[in-house]
Amino acid sequence: MADDQTDEGAAEGSAPKTKFKLIIAVVGVFAILCGGASYYFLFMRQKAEEKHAEAAAVPKPPVFVDVPEVLVNLSNLPGERVQYLKVKIALEVKDSPVVAQIQPSMPRLLDIFQTYLRELRIGDLQGSAGMFRLKEELTRRVNAAIQPNQVNAVLFKEIIVQ
């Protein structure tokens, strides 16, 4: 009987030690997995994204089309002195094939610019808000004239009001 009690005590004493070892092993494996995942997401993933970004196609620089200089007199009330507007414009397009398609439409674009600019008053050109509205309106009119092609922006190279 004494031997039976020692066998039961040994079995009970070894069970908590094996459970403790098992818990330590599971926590250790979990810590290693978490550390590996953290390392990947913090360091390796950024390198993979950088390689992917480098592999992406480098965007082409835009192409600019110079429009001949436009000189118009501004709209004014009778009796006021005549004021003139001189504008040098460049059109920003995506790539050079669009330039070849825009060149035949250049007389139409000049006509659109002149007819619109002649209707402006000096107050329409005041401040940066006036210049922004002018740029947006010219871009909209150019895009309507050269459809299906598109101009990204109308850029002012020189503007003189006299």
Coordinates of C-alpha atoms in Angstrom, one line a residue:
M1 CA 0.0 0.0 0.0
A2 CA 2.8 2.4 0.7
D3 CA 4.0 1.8 -2.8
D4 CA 0.6 2.6 -4.2
Q5 CA 0.6 6.0 -2.5
T6 CA 4.1 6.9 -3.8
D7 CA 3.0 6.0 -7.4
E8 CA -0.1 8.2 -7.1
G9 CA 1.9 11.1 -5.6
A10 CA 4.5 10.7 -8.4
A11 CA 1.8 10.7 -11.0
E12 CA 0.2 13.8 -9.5
G13 CA 3.5 15.6 -9.1
S14 CA 4.6 15.0 -12.7
A15 CA 1.3 16.1 -14.2
P16 CA 1.7 19.8 -13.2
K17 CA 5.3 19.9 -14.4
T18 CA 4.4 18.5 -17.8
K19 CA 1.5 21.0 -18.1
F20 CA 3.8 23.8 -17.1
K21 CA 6.4 22.7 -19.7
L22 CA 3.6 22.5 -22.3
I23 CA 2.4 26.0 -21.6
I24 CA 6.0 27.3 -21.7
A25 CA 6.5 25.6 -25.1
V26 CA 3.3 27.0 -26.5
V27 CA 4.1 30.5 -25.3
G28 CA 7.6 30.2 -26.8
V29 CA 6.3 29.1 -30.2
F30 CA 3.7 31.9 -30.1
A31 CA 6.4 34.5 -29.3
I32 CA 8.6 33.3 -32.1
L33 CA 5.7 33.5 -34.6
C34 CA 4.7 36.9 -33.4
G35 CA 8.3 38.1 -33.7
G36 CA 8.7 36.8 -37.2
A37 CA 5.4 38.4 -38.3
S38 CA 6.4 41.7 -36.8
Y39 CA 9.8 41.6 -38.5
Y40 CA 8.1 40.9 -41.9
F41 CA 5.5 43.6 -41.6
L42 CA 8.0 46.2 -40.3
F43 CA 11.0 45.6 -42.4
M44 CA 10.5 43.1 -45.3
R45 CA 7.2 44.4 -46.5
Q46 CA 8.5 47.9 -47.0
K47 CA 11.3 46.5 -49.1
A48 CA 8.9 44.5 -51.2
E49 CA 6.7 47.6 -51.7
E50 CA 9.7 49.7 -52.7
K51 CA 10.7 47.0 -55.3
H52 CA 7.2 47.0 -56.6
A53 CA 7.1 50.8 -56.8
E54 CA 10.4 50.8 -58.7
A55 CA 9.1 48.1 -61.0
A56 CA 6.0 50.3 -61.8
A57 CA 6.4 52.3 -65.0
V58 CA 7.9 55.7 -64.7
P59 CA 5.4 58.3 -65.7
K60 CA 6.2 60.2 -68.8
P61 CA 6.8 63.9 -68.4
P62 CA 4.1 66.1 -70.0
V63 CA 4.6 67.7 -73.3
F64 CA 4.0 71.4 -73.8
V65 CA 2.5 73.1 -76.9
D66 CA 3.2 76.8 -77.4
V67 CA 0.3 78.8 -78.6
P68 CA 1.1 82.0 -80.6
E69 CA 0.9 85.2 -78.7
V70 CA -2.6 86.7 -78.4
L71 CA -3.1 90.5 -78.1
V72 CA -6.7 91.8 -77.6
N73 CA -8.4 94.9 -76.4
L74 CA -10.5 94.3 -73.3
S75 CA -14.2 95.1 -73.1
N76 CA -14.9 98.5 -71.5
L77 CA -17.7 101.0 -71.1
P78 CA -18.0 103.9 -73.6
G79 CA -15.7 106.8 -72.7
E80 CA -13.2 104.7 -70.8
R81 CA -9.7 104.3 -72.0
V82 CA -8.9 101.2 -74.1
Q83 CA -7.0 98.5 -72.3
Y84 CA -5.1 95.7 -73.9
L85 CA -4.3 92.2 -72.8
K86 CA -1.3 90.3 -74.1
V87 CA -1.1 86.6 -73.3
K88 CA 1.5 83.9 -74.0
I89 CA 0.0 80.5 -73.4
A90 CA 1.3 76.9 -73.4
L91 CA -0.9 73.8 -73.4
E92 CA 0.1 70.8 -71.3
V93 CA -0.7 67.5 -72.9
K94 CA 0.0 63.9 -71.9
D95 CA 2.3 62.8 -74.8
S96 CA 3.7 63.9 -78.1
P97 CA 1.1 62.1 -80.4
V98 CA -1.6 64.5 -79.0
V99 CA 0.6 67.4 -80.1
A100 CA 0.4 66.3 -83.7
Q101 CA -3.4 66.1 -83.4
I102 CA -3.7 69.5 -81.8
Q103 CA -1.5 71.4 -84.4
P104 CA -4.2 71.3 -87.2
S105 CA -6.7 72.8 -84.7
M106 CA -4.5 75.8 -83.7
P107 CA -6.4 78.4 -85.8
R108 CA -9.6 77.3 -84.1
L109 CA -7.9 77.6 -80.7
L110 CA -6.7 81.1 -81.4
D111 CA -10.2 82.1 -82.5
I112 CA -11.6 80.7 -79.2
F113 CA -9.0 82.5 -77.2
Q114 CA -9.5 85.8 -78.9
T115 CA -13.3 85.8 -78.8
Y116 CA -13.3 84.9 -75.1
L117 CA -10.6 87.3 -74.1
R118 CA -12.1 90.2 -75.9
E119 CA -15.3 89.9 -73.7
L120 CA -13.3 90.2 -70.5
R121 CA -13.2 93.3 -68.4
I122 CA -10.3 94.4 -66.3
G123 CA -12.2 93.4 -63.1
D124 CA -12.4 89.8 -64.4
L125 CA -8.6 89.6 -64.3
Q126 CA -8.0 91.0 -60.8
G127 CA -6.2 88.8 -58.3
S128 CA -5.3 85.2 -58.3
A129 CA -9.0 84.1 -58.3
G130 CA -9.5 85.9 -61.6
M131 CA -6.5 84.2 -63.1
F132 CA -7.6 80.8 -61.8
R133 CA -11.1 81.3 -63.4
L134 CA -9.5 82.4 -66.6
K135 CA -7.2 79.4 -66.7
E136 CA -10.1 77.0 -66.0
E137 CA -12.4 78.6 -68.6
L138 CA -9.7 78.4 -71.3
T139 CA -9.0 74.8 -70.4
R140 CA -12.6 73.9 -70.7
R141 CA -13.0 75.7 -74.0
V142 CA -9.8 74.1 -75.5
N143 CA -11.0 70.6 -74.4
A144 CA -14.3 71.2 -76.0
A145 CA -12.7 72.3 -79.3
I146 CA -10.2 69.4 -79.6
Q147 CA -12.3 66.5 -78.5
P148 CA -11.6 63.5 -78.2
N149 CA -8.2 64.7 -77.2
Q150 CA -7.6 66.3 -73.9
V151 CA -5.4 69.1 -72.6
N152 CA -4.3 68.7 -68.9
A153 CA -3.9 72.5 -68.3
V154 CA -3.6 75.9 -69.9
L155 CA -0.4 77.5 -68.6
F156 CA 0.3 81.2 -68.7
K157 CA 3.8 82.1 -69.8
E158 CA 3.2 85.8 -69.8
I159 CA 0.3 88.1 -69.1
I160 CA 0.4 91.8 -69.6
V161 CA -2.6 94.2 -69.1
Q162 CA -2.0 97.7 -70.3

